[in-house]
PDB file of N, CA, C and O in Angstrom, chain B, residues numbered from 101:
ATOM      1  N   UNK B 101     -45.988  -8.814 -63.112  1.00  0.00           N
ATOM      2  CA  UNK B 101     -46.192  -7.967 -61.957  1.00  0.00           C
ATOM      3  C   UNK B 101     -47.044  -8.675 -60.906  1.00  0.00           C
ATOM      4  O   UNK B 101     -46.714  -8.657 -59.720  1.00  0.00           O
ATOM      5  N   UNK B 102     -48.142  -9.299 -61.341  1.00  0.00           N
ATOM      6  CA  UNK B 102     -48.995 -10.021 -60.404  1.00  0.00           C
ATOM      7  C   UNK B 102     -48.238 -11.194 -59.787  1.00  0.00           C
ATOM      8  O   UNK B 102     -48.437 -11.525 -58.618  1.00  0.00           O
ATOM      9  N   UNK B 103     -47.369 -11.818 -60.578  1.00  0.00           N
ATOM     10  CA  UNK B 103     -46.581 -12.939 -60.066  1.00  0.00           C
ATOM     11  C   UNK B 103     -45.628 -12.457 -58.974  1.00  0.00           C
ATOM     12  O   UNK B 103     -45.451 -13.144 -57.968  1.00  0.00           O
ATOM     13  N   UNK B 104     -45.009 -11.286 -59.157  1.00  0.00           N
ATOM     14  CA  UNK B 104     -44.113 -10.730 -58.136  1.00  0.00           C
ATOM     15  C   UNK B 104     -44.871 -10.396 -56.856  1.00  0.00           C
ATOM     16  O   UNK B 104     -44.365 -10.626 -55.758  1.00  0.00           O
ATOM     17  N   UNK B 105     -46.077  -9.858 -56.992  1.00  0.00           N
ATOM     18  CA  UNK B 105     -46.886  -9.547 -55.816  1.00  0.00           C
ATOM     19  C   UNK B 105     -47.235 -10.828 -55.063  1.00  0.00           C
ATOM     20  O   UNK B 105     -47.168 -10.878 -53.835  1.00  0.00           O
ATOM     21  N   UNK B 106     -47.603 -11.848 -55.805  1.00  0.00           N
ATOM     22  CA  UNK B 106     -47.932 -13.136 -55.176  1.00  0.00           C
ATOM     23  C   UNK B 106     -46.726 -13.700 -54.442  1.00  0.00           C
ATOM     24  O   UNK B 106     -46.860 -14.197 -53.324  1.00  0.00           O
ATOM     25  N   UNK B 107     -45.565 -13.629 -55.047  1.00  0.00           N
ATOM     26  CA  UNK B 107     -44.345 -14.128 -54.408  1.00  0.00           C
ATOM     27  C   UNK B 107     -43.970 -13.285 -53.187  1.00  0.00           C
ATOM     28  O   UNK B 107     -43.527 -13.821 -52.172  1.00  0.00           O
ATOM     29  N   UNK B 108     -44.148 -11.976 -53.288  1.00  0.00           N
ATOM     30  CA  UNK B 108     -43.844 -11.101 -52.152  1.00  0.00           C
ATOM     31  C   UNK B 108     -44.753 -11.411 -50.966  1.00  0.00           C
ATOM     32  O   UNK B 108     -44.306 -11.412 -49.819  1.00  0.00           O
ATOM     33  N   UNK B 109     -46.028 -11.675 -51.243  1.00  0.00           N
ATOM     34  CA  UNK B 109     -46.951 -12.059 -50.177  1.00  0.00           C
ATOM     35  C   UNK B 109     -46.563 -13.407 -49.588  1.00  0.00           C
ATOM     36  O   UNK B 109     -46.734 -13.635 -48.391  1.00  0.00           O
ATOM     37  N   UNK B 110     -46.044 -14.296 -50.420  1.00  0.00           N
ATOM     38  CA  UNK B 110     -45.574 -15.595 -49.930  1.00  0.00           C
ATOM     39  C   UNK B 110     -44.356 -15.420 -49.014  1.00  0.00           C
ATOM     40  O   UNK B 110     -44.222 -16.131 -48.019  1.00  0.00           O
ATOM     41  N   UNK B 111     -43.473 -14.477 -49.349  1.00  0.00           N
ATOM     42  CA  UNK B 111     -42.327 -14.178 -48.477  1.00  0.00           C
ATOM     43  C   UNK B 111     -42.835 -13.677 -47.128  1.00  0.00           C
ATOM     44  O   UNK B 111     -42.346 -14.108 -46.083  1.00  0.00           O
ATOM     45  N   UNK B 112     -43.804 -12.778 -47.141  1.00  0.00           N
ATOM     46  CA  UNK B 112     -44.367 -12.262 -45.876  1.00  0.00           C
ATOM     47  C   UNK B 112     -44.987 -13.388 -45.062  1.00  0.00           C
ATOM     48  O   UNK B 112     -44.812 -13.444 -43.845  1.00  0.00           O
ATOM     49  N   UNK B 113     -45.707 -14.282 -45.721  1.00  0.00           N
ATOM     50  CA  UNK B 113     -46.315 -15.408 -45.019  1.00  0.00           C
ATOM     51  C   UNK B 113     -45.262 -16.325 -44.412  1.00  0.00           C
ATOM     52  O   UNK B 113     -45.410 -16.790 -43.282  1.00  0.00           O
ATOM     53  N   UNK B 114     -44.196 -16.581 -45.171  1.00  0.00           N
ATOM     54  CA  UNK B 114     -43.124 -17.455 -44.681  1.00  0.00           C
ATOM     55  C   UNK B 114     -42.391 -16.815 -43.507  1.00  0.00           C
ATOM     56  O   UNK B 114     -42.062 -17.492 -42.533  1.00  0.00           O
ATOM     57  N   UNK B 115     -42.136 -15.519 -43.599  1.00  0.00           N
ATOM     58  CA  UNK B 115     -41.466 -14.806 -42.509  1.00  0.00           C
ATOM     59  C   UNK B 115     -42.350 -14.826 -41.265  1.00  0.00           C
ATOM     60  O   UNK B 115     -41.862 -15.038 -40.155  1.00  0.00           O
ATOM     61  N   UNK B 116     -43.645 -14.607 -41.451  1.00  0.00           N
ATOM     62  CA  UNK B 116     -44.580 -14.620 -40.319  1.00  0.00           C
ATOM     63  C   UNK B 116     -44.591 -15.992 -39.635  1.00  0.00           C
ATOM     64  O   UNK B 116     -44.640 -16.075 -38.408  1.00  0.00           O
ATOM     65  N   UNK B 117     -44.546 -17.048 -40.421  1.00  0.00           N
ATOM     66  CA  UNK B 117     -44.629 -18.407 -39.880  1.00  0.00           C
ATOM     67  C   UNK B 117     -43.312 -18.900 -39.286  1.00  0.00           C
ATOM     68  O   UNK B 117     -43.305 -19.888 -38.551  1.00  0.00           O
ATOM     69  N   UNK B 118     -42.206 -18.237 -39.586  1.00  0.00           N
ATOM     70  CA  UNK B 118     -40.900 -18.682 -39.107  1.00  0.00           C
ATOM     71  C   UNK B 118     -40.783 -18.433 -37.602  1.00  0.00           C
ATOM     72  O   UNK B 118     -41.110 -17.353 -37.109  1.00  0.00           O
ATOM     73  N   UNK B 119     -40.318 -19.436 -36.895  1.00  0.00           N
ATOM     74  CA  UNK B 119     -40.185 -19.336 -35.433  1.00  0.00           C
ATOM     75  C   UNK B 119     -39.127 -18.320 -35.019  1.00  0.00           C
ATOM     76  O   UNK B 119     -39.145 -17.841 -33.885  1.00  0.00           O
ATOM     77  N   UNK B 120     -38.213 -17.986 -35.913  1.00  0.00           N
ATOM     78  CA  UNK B 120     -37.147 -17.026 -35.581  1.00  0.00           C
ATOM     79  C   UNK B 120     -37.604 -15.574 -35.692  1.00  0.00           C
ATOM     80  O   UNK B 120     -36.866 -14.666 -35.310  1.00  0.00           O
ATOM     81  N   UNK B 121     -38.802 -15.345 -36.206  1.00  0.00           N
ATOM     82  CA  UNK B 121     -39.326 -13.990 -36.347  1.00  0.00           C
ATOM     83  C   UNK B 121     -39.799 -13.489 -34.984  1.00  0.00           C
ATOM     84  O   UNK B 121     -40.590 -14.164 -34.325  1.00  0.00           O
ATOM     85  N   UNK B 122     -39.328 -12.315 -34.550  1.00  0.00           N
ATOM     86  CA  UNK B 122     -39.752 -11.763 -33.254  1.00  0.00           C
ATOM     87  C   UNK B 122     -41.247 -11.430 -33.231  1.00  0.00           C
ATOM     88  O   UNK B 122     -41.905 -11.397 -34.271  1.00  0.00           O
ATOM     89  N   UNK B 123     -41.757 -11.189 -32.048  1.00  0.00           N
ATOM     90  CA  UNK B 123     -43.180 -10.935 -31.861  1.00  0.00           C
ATOM     91  C   UNK B 123     -43.652  -9.648 -32.548  1.00  0.00           C
ATOM     92  O   UNK B 123     -44.696  -9.654 -33.200  1.00  0.00           O
ATOM     93  N   UNK B 124     -42.917  -8.560 -32.417  1.00  0.00           N
ATOM     94  CA  UNK B 124     -43.367  -7.281 -32.975  1.00  0.00           C
ATOM     95  C   UNK B 124     -43.585  -7.338 -34.490  1.00  0.00           C
ATOM     96  O   UNK B 124     -44.624  -6.870 -34.957  1.00  0.00           O
ATOM     97  N   UNK B 125     -42.655  -7.890 -35.278  1.00  0.00           N
ATOM     98  CA  UNK B 125     -42.945  -7.999 -36.714  1.00  0.00           C
ATOM     99  C   UNK B 125     -44.167  -8.870 -37.010  1.00  0.00           C
ATOM    100  O   UNK B 125     -44.903  -8.593 -37.957  1.00  0.00           O
ATOM    101  N   UNK B 126     -44.388  -9.903 -36.226  1.00  0.00           N
ATOM    102  CA  UNK B 126     -45.582 -10.739 -36.422  1.00  0.00           C
ATOM    103  C   UNK B 126     -46.852  -9.931 -36.157  1.00  0.00           C
ATOM    104  O   UNK B 126     -47.833 -10.041 -36.893  1.00  0.00           O
ATOM    105  N   UNK B 127     -46.825  -9.126 -35.108  1.00  0.00           N
ATOM    106  CA  UNK B 127     -47.990  -8.293 -34.790  1.00  0.00           C
ATOM    107  C   UNK B 127     -48.237  -7.289 -35.913  1.00  0.00           C
ATOM    108  O   UNK B 127     -49.383  -7.073 -36.308  1.00  0.00           O
ATOM    109  N   UNK B 128     -47.178  -6.676 -36.428  1.00  0.00           N
ATOM    110  CA  UNK B 128     -47.333  -5.693 -37.507  1.00  0.00           C
ATOM    111  C   UNK B 128     -47.859  -6.336 -38.782  1.00  0.00           C
ATOM    112  O   UNK B 128     -48.716  -5.757 -39.450  1.00  0.00           O
ATOM    113  N   UNK B 129     -47.364  -7.521 -39.134  1.00  0.00           N
ATOM    114  CA  UNK B 129     -47.878  -8.223 -40.320  1.00  0.00           C
ATOM    115  C   UNK B 129     -49.337  -8.618 -40.116  1.00  0.00           C
ATOM    116  O   UNK B 129     -50.142  -8.521 -41.042  1.00  0.00           O
ATOM    117  N   UNK B 130     -49.680  -9.059 -38.915  1.00  0.00           N
ATOM    118  CA  UNK B 130     -51.073  -9.381 -38.613  1.00  0.00           C
ATOM    119  C   UNK B 130     -51.965  -8.150 -38.671  1.00  0.00           C
ATOM    120  O   UNK B 130     -53.101  -8.229 -39.140  1.00  0.00           O
ATOM    121  N   UNK B 131     -51.463  -7.022 -38.202  1.00  0.00           N
ATOM    122  CA  UNK B 131     -52.236  -5.774 -38.252  1.00  0.00           C
ATOM    123  C   UNK B 131     -52.468  -5.332 -39.695  1.00  0.00           C
ATOM    124  O   UNK B 131     -53.543  -4.831 -40.025  1.00  0.00           O
ATOM    125  N   UNK B 132     -51.466  -5.514 -40.556  1.00  0.00           N
ATOM    126  CA  UNK B 132     -51.627  -5.159 -41.971  1.00  0.00           C
ATOM    127  C   UNK B 132     -52.714  -6.020 -42.604  1.00  0.00           C
ATOM    128  O   UNK B 132     -53.565  -5.506 -43.331  1.00  0.00           O
ATOM    129  N   UNK B 133     -52.693  -7.307 -42.339  1.00  0.00           N
ATOM    130  CA  UNK B 133     -53.714  -8.201 -42.876  1.00  0.00           C
ATOM    131  C   UNK B 133     -55.090  -7.844 -42.318  1.00  0.00           C
ATOM    132  O   UNK B 133     -56.068  -7.801 -43.064  1.00  0.00           O
ATOM    133  N   UNK B 134     -55.168  -7.592 -41.032  1.00  0.00           N
ATOM    134  CA  UNK B 134     -56.444  -7.240 -40.411  1.00  0.00           C
ATOM    135  C   UNK B 134     -56.990  -5.938 -40.993  1.00  0.00           C
ATOM    136  O   UNK B 134     -58.193  -5.825 -41.229  1.00  0.00           O
ATOM    137  N   UNK B 135     -56.131  -4.965 -41.224  1.00  0.00           N
ATOM    138  CA  UNK B 135     -56.575  -3.691 -41.777  1.00  0.00           C
ATOM    139  C   UNK B 135     -57.158  -3.879 -43.176  1.00  0.00           C
ATOM    140  O   UNK B 135     -58.091  -3.177 -43.567  1.00  0.00           O
ATOM    141  N   UNK B 136     -56.599  -4.836 -43.928  1.00  0.00           N
ATOM    142  CA  UNK B 136     -57.125  -5.099 -45.267  1.00  0.00           C
ATOM    143  C   UNK B 136     -58.490  -5.773 -45.240  1.00  0.00           C
ATOM    144  O   UNK B 136     -59.356  -5.437 -46.048  1.00  0.00           O
ATOM    145  N   UNK B 137     -58.695  -6.709 -44.335  1.00  0.00           N
ATOM    146  CA  UNK B 137     -59.911  -7.516 -44.393  1.00  0.00           C
ATOM    147  C   UNK B 137     -61.031  -7.032 -43.485  1.00  0.00           C
ATOM    148  O   UNK B 137     -62.194  -7.354 -43.732  1.00  0.00           O
ATOM    149  N   UNK B 138     -60.724  -6.279 -42.453  1.00  0.00           N
ATOM    150  CA  UNK B 138     -61.777  -5.813 -41.557  1.00  0.00           C
ATOM    151  C   UNK B 138     -62.546  -4.652 -42.197  1.00  0.00           C
ATOM    152  O   UNK B 138     -61.983  -3.901 -42.994  1.00  0.00           O
ATOM    153  N   UNK B 139     -63.804  -4.504 -41.858  1.00  0.00           N
ATOM    154  CA  UNK B 139     -64.650  -3.523 -42.546  1.00  0.00           C
ATOM    155  C   UNK B 139     -64.452  -2.067 -42.122  1.00  0.00           C
ATOM    156  O   UNK B 139     -65.099  -1.183 -42.684  1.00  0.00           O
ATOM    157  N   UNK B 140     -63.589  -1.794 -41.160  1.00  0.00           N
ATOM    158  CA  UNK B 140     -63.408  -0.405 -40.743  1.00  0.00           C
ATOM    159  C   UNK B 140     -62.093   0.151 -41.299  1.00  0.00           C
ATOM    160  O   UNK B 140     -61.147  -0.597 -41.546  1.00  0.00           O
ATOM    161  N   UNK B 141     -62.049   1.446 -41.488  1.00  0.00           N
ATOM    162  CA  UNK B 141     -60.865   2.165 -41.967  1.00  0.00           C
ATOM    163  C   UNK B 141     -60.686   3.414 -41.124  1.00  0.00           C
ATOM    164  O   UNK B 141     -61.630   3.904 -40.504  1.00  0.00           O
ATOM    165  N   UNK B 142     -59.458   3.925 -41.108  1.00  0.00           N
ATOM    166  CA  UNK B 142     -59.241   5.212 -40.447  1.00  0.00           C
ATOM    167  C   UNK B 142     -59.990   6.317 -41.179  1.00  0.00           C
ATOM    168  O   UNK B 142     -60.583   7.196 -40.554  1.00  0.00           O
ATOM    169  N   UNK B 143     -59.958   6.267 -42.505  1.00  0.00           N
ATOM    170  CA  UNK B 143     -60.702   7.203 -43.341  1.00  0.00           C
ATOM    171  C   UNK B 143     -61.665   6.360 -44.167  1.00  0.00           C
ATOM    172  O   UNK B 143     -61.214   5.509 -44.934  1.00  0.00           O
ATOM    173  N   UNK B 144     -62.974   6.564 -44.041  1.00  0.00           N
ATOM    174  CA  UNK B 144     -63.940   5.717 -44.766  1.00  0.00           C
ATOM    175  C   UNK B 144     -63.703   5.750 -46.277  1.00  0.00           C
ATOM    176  O   UNK B 144     -63.301   6.772 -46.832  1.00  0.00           O
ATOM    177  N   UNK B 145     -63.957   4.618 -46.927  1.00  0.00           N
ATOM    178  CA  UNK B 145     -63.703   4.500 -48.361  1.00  0.00           C
ATOM    179  C   UNK B 145     -64.639   5.347 -49.210  1.00  0.00           C
ATOM    180  O   UNK B 145     -64.338   5.616 -50.373  1.00  0.00           O
ATOM    181  N   UNK B 146     -65.764   5.772 -48.654  1.00  0.00           N
ATOM    182  CA  UNK B 146     -66.679   6.592 -49.458  1.00  0.00           C
ATOM    183  C   UNK B 146     -66.175   8.028 -49.628  1.00  0.00           C
ATOM    184  O   UNK B 146     -66.731   8.770 -50.439  1.00  0.00           O
ATOM    185  N   UNK B 147     -65.142   8.440 -48.890  1.00  0.00           N
ATOM    186  CA  UNK B 147     -64.538   9.758 -49.091  1.00  0.00           C
ATOM    187  C   UNK B 147     -63.705   9.668 -50.368  1.00  0.00           C
ATOM    188  O   UNK B 147     -62.785   8.853 -50.439  1.00  0.00           O
ATOM    189  N   UNK B 148     -64.004  10.481 -51.369  1.00  0.00           N
ATOM    190  CA  UNK B 148     -63.319  10.357 -52.659  1.00  0.00           C
ATOM    191  C   UNK B 148     -61.792  10.464 -52.528  1.00  0.00           C
ATOM    192  O   UNK B 148     -61.281  11.327 -51.814  1.00  0.00           O
ATOM    193  N   UNK B 149     -61.093   9.602 -53.208  1.00  0.00           N
ATOM    194  CA  UNK B 149     -59.639   9.536 -53.324  1.00  0.00           C
ATOM    195  C   UNK B 149     -58.931   9.258 -51.999  1.00  0.00           C
ATOM    196  O   UNK B 149     -58.166   8.299 -51.905  1.00  0.00           O
ATOM    197  N   UNK B 150     -59.166  10.056 -51.003  1.00  0.00           N
ATOM    198  CA  UNK B 150     -58.461   9.908 -49.729  1.00  0.00           C
ATOM    199  C   UNK B 150     -58.889   8.628 -49.009  1.00  0.00           C
ATOM    200  O   UNK B 150     -58.099   8.041 -48.270  1.00  0.00           O
ATOM    201  N   UNK B 151     -60.129   8.193 -49.220  1.00  0.00           N
ATOM    202  CA  UNK B 151     -60.628   6.987 -48.575  1.00  0.00           C
ATOM    203  C   UNK B 151     -59.845   5.742 -48.957  1.00  0.00           C
ATOM    204  O   UNK B 151     -59.631   4.865 -48.119  1.00  0.00           O
ATOM    205  N   UNK B 152     -59.417   5.651 -50.203  1.00  0.00           N
ATOM    206  CA  UNK B 152     -58.618   4.498 -50.647  1.00  0.00           C
ATOM    207  C   UNK B 152     -57.130   4.750 -50.483  1.00  0.00           C
ATOM    208  O   UNK B 152     -56.342   3.806 -50.414  1.00  0.00           O
ATOM    209  N   UNK B 153     -56.748   5.992 -50.421  1.00  0.00           N
ATOM    210  CA  UNK B 153     -55.339   6.328 -50.275  1.00  0.00           C
ATOM    211  C   UNK B 153     -54.775   5.835 -48.951  1.00  0.00           C
ATOM    212  O   UNK B 153     -53.613   5.435 -48.888  1.00  0.00           O
ATOM    213  N   UNK B 154     -55.575   5.857 -47.895  1.00  0.00           N
ATOM    214  CA  UNK B 154     -55.066   5.371 -46.612  1.00  0.00           C
ATOM    215  C   UNK B 154     -54.730   3.884 -46.688  1.00  0.00           C
ATOM    216  O   UNK B 154     -53.767   3.444 -46.060  1.00  0.00           O
ATOM    217  N   UNK B 155     -55.505   3.098 -47.446  1.00  0.00           N
ATOM    218  CA  UNK B 155     -55.188   1.679 -47.625  1.00  0.00           C
ATOM    219  C   UNK B 155     -53.860   1.506 -48.352  1.00  0.00           C
ATOM    220  O   UNK B 155     -53.100   0.584 -48.054  1.00  0.00           O
ATOM    221  N   UNK B 156     -53.584   2.378 -49.292  1.00  0.00           N
ATOM    222  CA  UNK B 156     -52.351   2.285 -50.084  1.00  0.00           C
ATOM    223  C   UNK B 156     -51.121   2.765 -49.321  1.00  0.00           C
ATOM    224  O   UNK B 156     -49.995   2.515 -49.750  1.00  0.00           O
ATOM    225  N   UNK B 157     -51.320   3.444 -48.206  1.00  0.00           N
ATOM    226  CA  UNK B 157     -50.197   3.941 -47.409  1.00  0.00           C
ATOM    227  C   UNK B 157     -49.999   3.101 -46.145  1.00  0.00           C
ATOM    228  O   UNK B 157     -48.873   2.718 -45.829  1.00  0.00           O
ATOM    229  N   UNK B 158     -51.065   2.816 -45.435  1.00  0.00           N
ATOM    230  CA  UNK B 158     -50.958   2.139 -44.140  1.00  0.00           C
ATOM    231  C   UNK B 158     -50.502   0.692 -44.283  1.00  0.00           C
ATOM    232  O   UNK B 158     -49.587   0.262 -43.581  1.00  0.00           O
ATOM    233  N   UNK B 159     -51.124  -0.059 -45.176  1.00  0.00           N
ATOM    234  CA  UNK B 159     -50.796  -1.485 -45.301  1.00  0.00           C
ATOM    235  C   UNK B 159     -49.351  -1.698 -45.753  1.00  0.00           C
ATOM    236  O   UNK B 159     -48.627  -2.449 -45.100  1.00  0.00           O
ATOM    237  N   UNK B 160     -48.900  -1.067 -46.848  1.00  0.00           N
ATOM    238  CA  UNK B 160     -47.487  -1.245 -47.216  1.00  0.00           C
ATOM    239  C   UNK B 160     -46.526  -0.719 -46.145  1.00  0.00           C
ATOM    240  O   UNK B 160     -45.445  -1.275 -45.950  1.00  0.00           O
ATOM    241  N   UNK B 161     -46.924   0.348 -45.458  1.00  0.00           N
ATOM    242  CA  UNK B 161     -46.077   0.885 -44.388  1.00  0.00           C
ATOM    243  C   UNK B 161     -45.894  -0.110 -43.254  1.00  0.00           C
ATOM    244  O   UNK B 161     -44.784  -0.292 -42.754  1.00  0.00           O
ATOM    245  N   UNK B 162     -46.984  -0.753 -42.849  1.00  0.00           N
ATOM    246  CA  UNK B 162     -46.889  -1.772 -41.803  1.00  0.00           C
ATOM    247  C   UNK B 162     -46.032  -2.952 -42.247  1.00  0.00           C
ATOM    248  O   UNK B 162     -45.238  -3.477 -41.465  1.00  0.00           O
ATOM    249  N   UNK B 163     -46.191  -3.367 -43.495  1.00  0.00           N
ATOM    250  CA  UNK B 163     -45.410  -4.499 -44.008  1.00  0.00           C
ATOM    251  C   UNK B 163     -43.930  -4.144 -44.071  1.00  0.00           C
ATOM    252  O   UNK B 163     -43.085  -4.931 -43.646  1.00  0.00           O
ATOM    253  N   UNK B 164     -43.612  -2.965 -44.596  1.00  0.00           N
ATOM    254  CA  UNK B 164     -42.202  -2.553 -44.677  1.00  0.00           C
ATOM    255  C   UNK B 164     -41.573  -2.440 -43.297  1.00  0.00           C
ATOM    256  O   UNK B 164     -40.440  -2.878 -43.096  1.00  0.00           O
ATOM    257  N   UNK B 165     -42.289  -1.863 -42.353  1.00  0.00           N
ATOM    258  CA  UNK B 165     -41.768  -1.743 -40.989  1.00  0.00           C
ATOM    259  C   UNK B 165     -41.531  -3.124 -40.384  1.00  0.00           C
ATOM    260  O   UNK B 165     -40.502  -3.361 -39.751  1.00  0.00           O
ATOM    261  N   UNK B 166     -42.480  -4.029 -40.580  1.00  0.00           N
ATOM    262  CA  UNK B 166     -42.332  -5.387 -40.047  1.00  0.00           C
ATOM    263  C   UNK B 166     -41.113  -6.079 -40.649  1.00  0.00           C
ATOM    264  O   UNK B 166     -40.341  -6.715 -39.932  1.00  0.00           O
ATOM    265  N   UNK B 167     -40.940  -5.957 -41.965  1.00  0.00           N
ATOM    266  CA  UNK B 167     -39.822  -6.640 -42.612  1.00  0.00           C
ATOM    267  C   UNK B 167     -38.474  -6.036 -42.209  1.00  0.00           C
ATOM    268  O   UNK B 167     -37.459  -6.734 -42.217  1.00  0.00           O
ATOM    269  N   UNK B 168     -38.454  -4.765 -41.861  1.00  0.00           N
ATOM    270  CA  UNK B 168     -37.206  -4.160 -41.363  1.00  0.00           C
ATOM    271  C   UNK B 168     -36.827  -4.682 -39.983  1.00  0.00           C
ATOM    272  O   UNK B 168     -35.651  -4.704 -39.620  1.00  0.00           O
ATOM    273  N   UNK B 169     -37.829  -5.103 -39.215  1.00  0.00           N
ATOM    274  CA  UNK B 169     -37.582  -5.589 -37.864  1.00  0.00           C
ATOM    275  C   UNK B 169     -37.257  -7.083 -37.809  1.00  0.00           C
ATOM    276  O   UNK B 169     -36.833  -7.596 -36.773  1.00  0.00           O
ATOM    277  N   UNK B 170     -37.457  -7.769 -38.922  1.00  0.00           N
ATOM    278  CA  UNK B 170     -37.135  -9.196 -39.002  1.00  0.00           C
ATOM    279  C   UNK B 170     -35.625  -9.332 -39.194  1.00  0.00           C
ATOM    280  O   UNK B 170     -35.032  -8.563 -39.951  1.00  0.00           O
ATOM    281  N   UNK B 171     -34.997 -10.291 -38.525  1.00  0.00           N
ATOM    282  CA  UNK B 171     -33.564 -10.512 -38.772  1.00  0.00           C
ATOM    283  C   UNK B 171     -33.298 -10.744 -40.268  1.00  0.00           C
ATOM    284  O   UNK B 171     -34.013 -11.504 -40.922  1.00  0.00           O
ATOM    285  N   UNK B 172     -32.281 -10.093 -40.789  1.00  0.00           N
ATOM    286  CA  UNK B 172     -32.013 -10.148 -42.223  1.00  0.00           C
ATOM    287  C   UNK B 172     -31.769 -11.557 -42.734  1.00  0.00           C
ATOM    288  O   UNK B 172     -32.161 -11.876 -43.856  1.00  0.00           O
ATOM    289  N   UNK B 173     -31.133 -12.407 -41.941  1.00  0.00           N
ATOM    290  CA  UNK B 173     -30.881 -13.767 -42.412  1.00  0.00           C
ATOM    291  C   UNK B 173     -32.186 -14.536 -42.601  1.00  0.00           C
ATOM    292  O   UNK B 173     -32.286 -15.364 -43.506  1.00  0.00           O
ATOM    293  N   UNK B 174     -33.180 -14.273 -41.765  1.00  0.00           N
ATOM    294  CA  UNK B 174     -34.482 -14.928 -41.906  1.00  0.00           C
ATOM    295  C   UNK B 174     -35.161 -14.444 -43.176  1.00  0.00           C
ATOM    296  O   UNK B 174     -35.646 -15.247 -43.973  1.00  0.00           O
ATOM    297  N   UNK B 175     -35.194 -13.128 -43.363  1.00  0.00           N
ATOM    298  CA  UNK B 175     -35.822 -12.552 -44.552  1.00  0.00           C
ATOM    299  C   UNK B 175     -35.129 -13.028 -45.822  1.00  0.00           C
ATOM    300  O   UNK B 175     -35.795 -13.463 -46.762  1.00  0.00           O
ATOM    301  N   UNK B 176     -33.811 -12.950 -45.865  1.00  0.00           N
ATOM    302  CA  UNK B 176     -33.066 -13.342 -47.062  1.00  0.00           C
ATOM    303  C   UNK B 176     -33.227 -14.822 -47.378  1.00  0.00           C
ATOM    304  O   UNK B 176     -33.308 -15.204 -48.546  1.00  0.00           O
ATOM    305  N   UNK B 177     -33.275 -15.652 -46.352  1.00  0.00           N
ATOM    306  CA  UNK B 177     -33.456 -17.092 -46.573  1.00  0.00           C
ATOM    307  C   UNK B 177     -34.775 -17.374 -47.290  1.00  0.00           C
ATOM    308  O   UNK B 177     -34.811 -18.137 -48.255  1.00  0.00           O
ATOM    309  N   UNK B 178     -35.845 -16.763 -46.821  1.00  0.00           N
ATOM    310  CA  UNK B 178     -37.155 -16.986 -47.440  1.00  0.00           C
ATOM    311  C   UNK B 178     -37.234 -16.325 -48.810  1.00  0.00           C
ATOM    312  O   UNK B 178     -37.845 -16.876 -49.726  1.00  0.00           O
ATOM    313  N   UNK B 179     -36.635 -15.173 -48.960  1.00  0.00           N
ATOM    314  CA  UNK B 179     -36.657 -14.496 -50.258  1.00  0.00           C
ATOM    315  C   UNK B 179     -35.908 -15.295 -51.308  1.00  0.00           C
ATOM    316  O   UNK B 179     -36.379 -15.428 -52.438  1.00  0.00           O
ATOM    317  N   UNK B 180     -34.741 -15.833 -50.949  1.00  0.00           N
ATOM    318  CA  UNK B 180     -33.986 -16.654 -51.911  1.00  0.00           C
ATOM    319  C   UNK B 180     -34.747 -17.917 -52.283  1.00  0.00           C
ATOM    320  O   UNK B 180     -34.676 -18.374 -53.424  1.00  0.00           O
ATOM    321  N   UNK B 181     -35.460 -18.473 -51.342  1.00  0.00           N
ATOM    322  CA  UNK B 181     -36.223 -19.704 -51.616  1.00  0.00           C
ATOM    323  C   UNK B 181     -37.408 -19.435 -52.529  1.00  0.00           C
ATOM    324  O   UNK B 181     -37.712 -20.250 -53.399  1.00  0.00           O
ATOM    325  N   UNK B 182     -38.078 -18.312 -52.345  1.00  0.00           N
ATOM    326  CA  UNK B 182     -39.305 -18.018 -53.108  1.00  0.00           C
ATOM    327  C   UNK B 182     -38.995 -17.317 -54.419  1.00  0.00           C
ATOM    328  O   UNK B 182     -39.694 -17.534 -55.409  1.00  0.00           O
ATOM    329  N   UNK B 183     -37.964 -16.482 -54.450  1.00  0.00           N
ATOM    330  CA  UNK B 183     -37.535 -15.809 -55.680  1.00  0.00           C
ATOM    331  C   UNK B 183     -36.231 -16.457 -56.139  1.00  0.00           C
ATOM    332  O   UNK B 183     -35.151 -15.959 -55.823  1.00  0.00           O
ATOM    333  N   UNK B 184     -36.319 -17.568 -56.885  1.00  0.00           N
ATOM    334  CA  UNK B 184     -35.073 -18.272 -57.290  1.00  0.00           C
ATOM    335  C   UNK B 184     -34.221 -17.479 -58.247  1.00  0.00           C
ATOM    336  O   UNK B 184     -33.161 -17.946 -58.662  1.00  0.00           O
TER     337      UNK B 184
END
């Protein structure tokens, strides 16, 4: 499972770095990364349960939206290369 997560993150990194990826998906992937590492949240983490739930919804949502906006041939090319 951890190996699949690592590979999936590698696919996102490769898609982000590809010159054929449009600007909007790059911004969304960057926003997902920024939301993970920056110290602010929409709902503070000290709020029980809901504080961490926003991280589990917003970040994957941004990544999924970004990957839907990437041309499929770009996504599939990187996925086939990373997931043999």
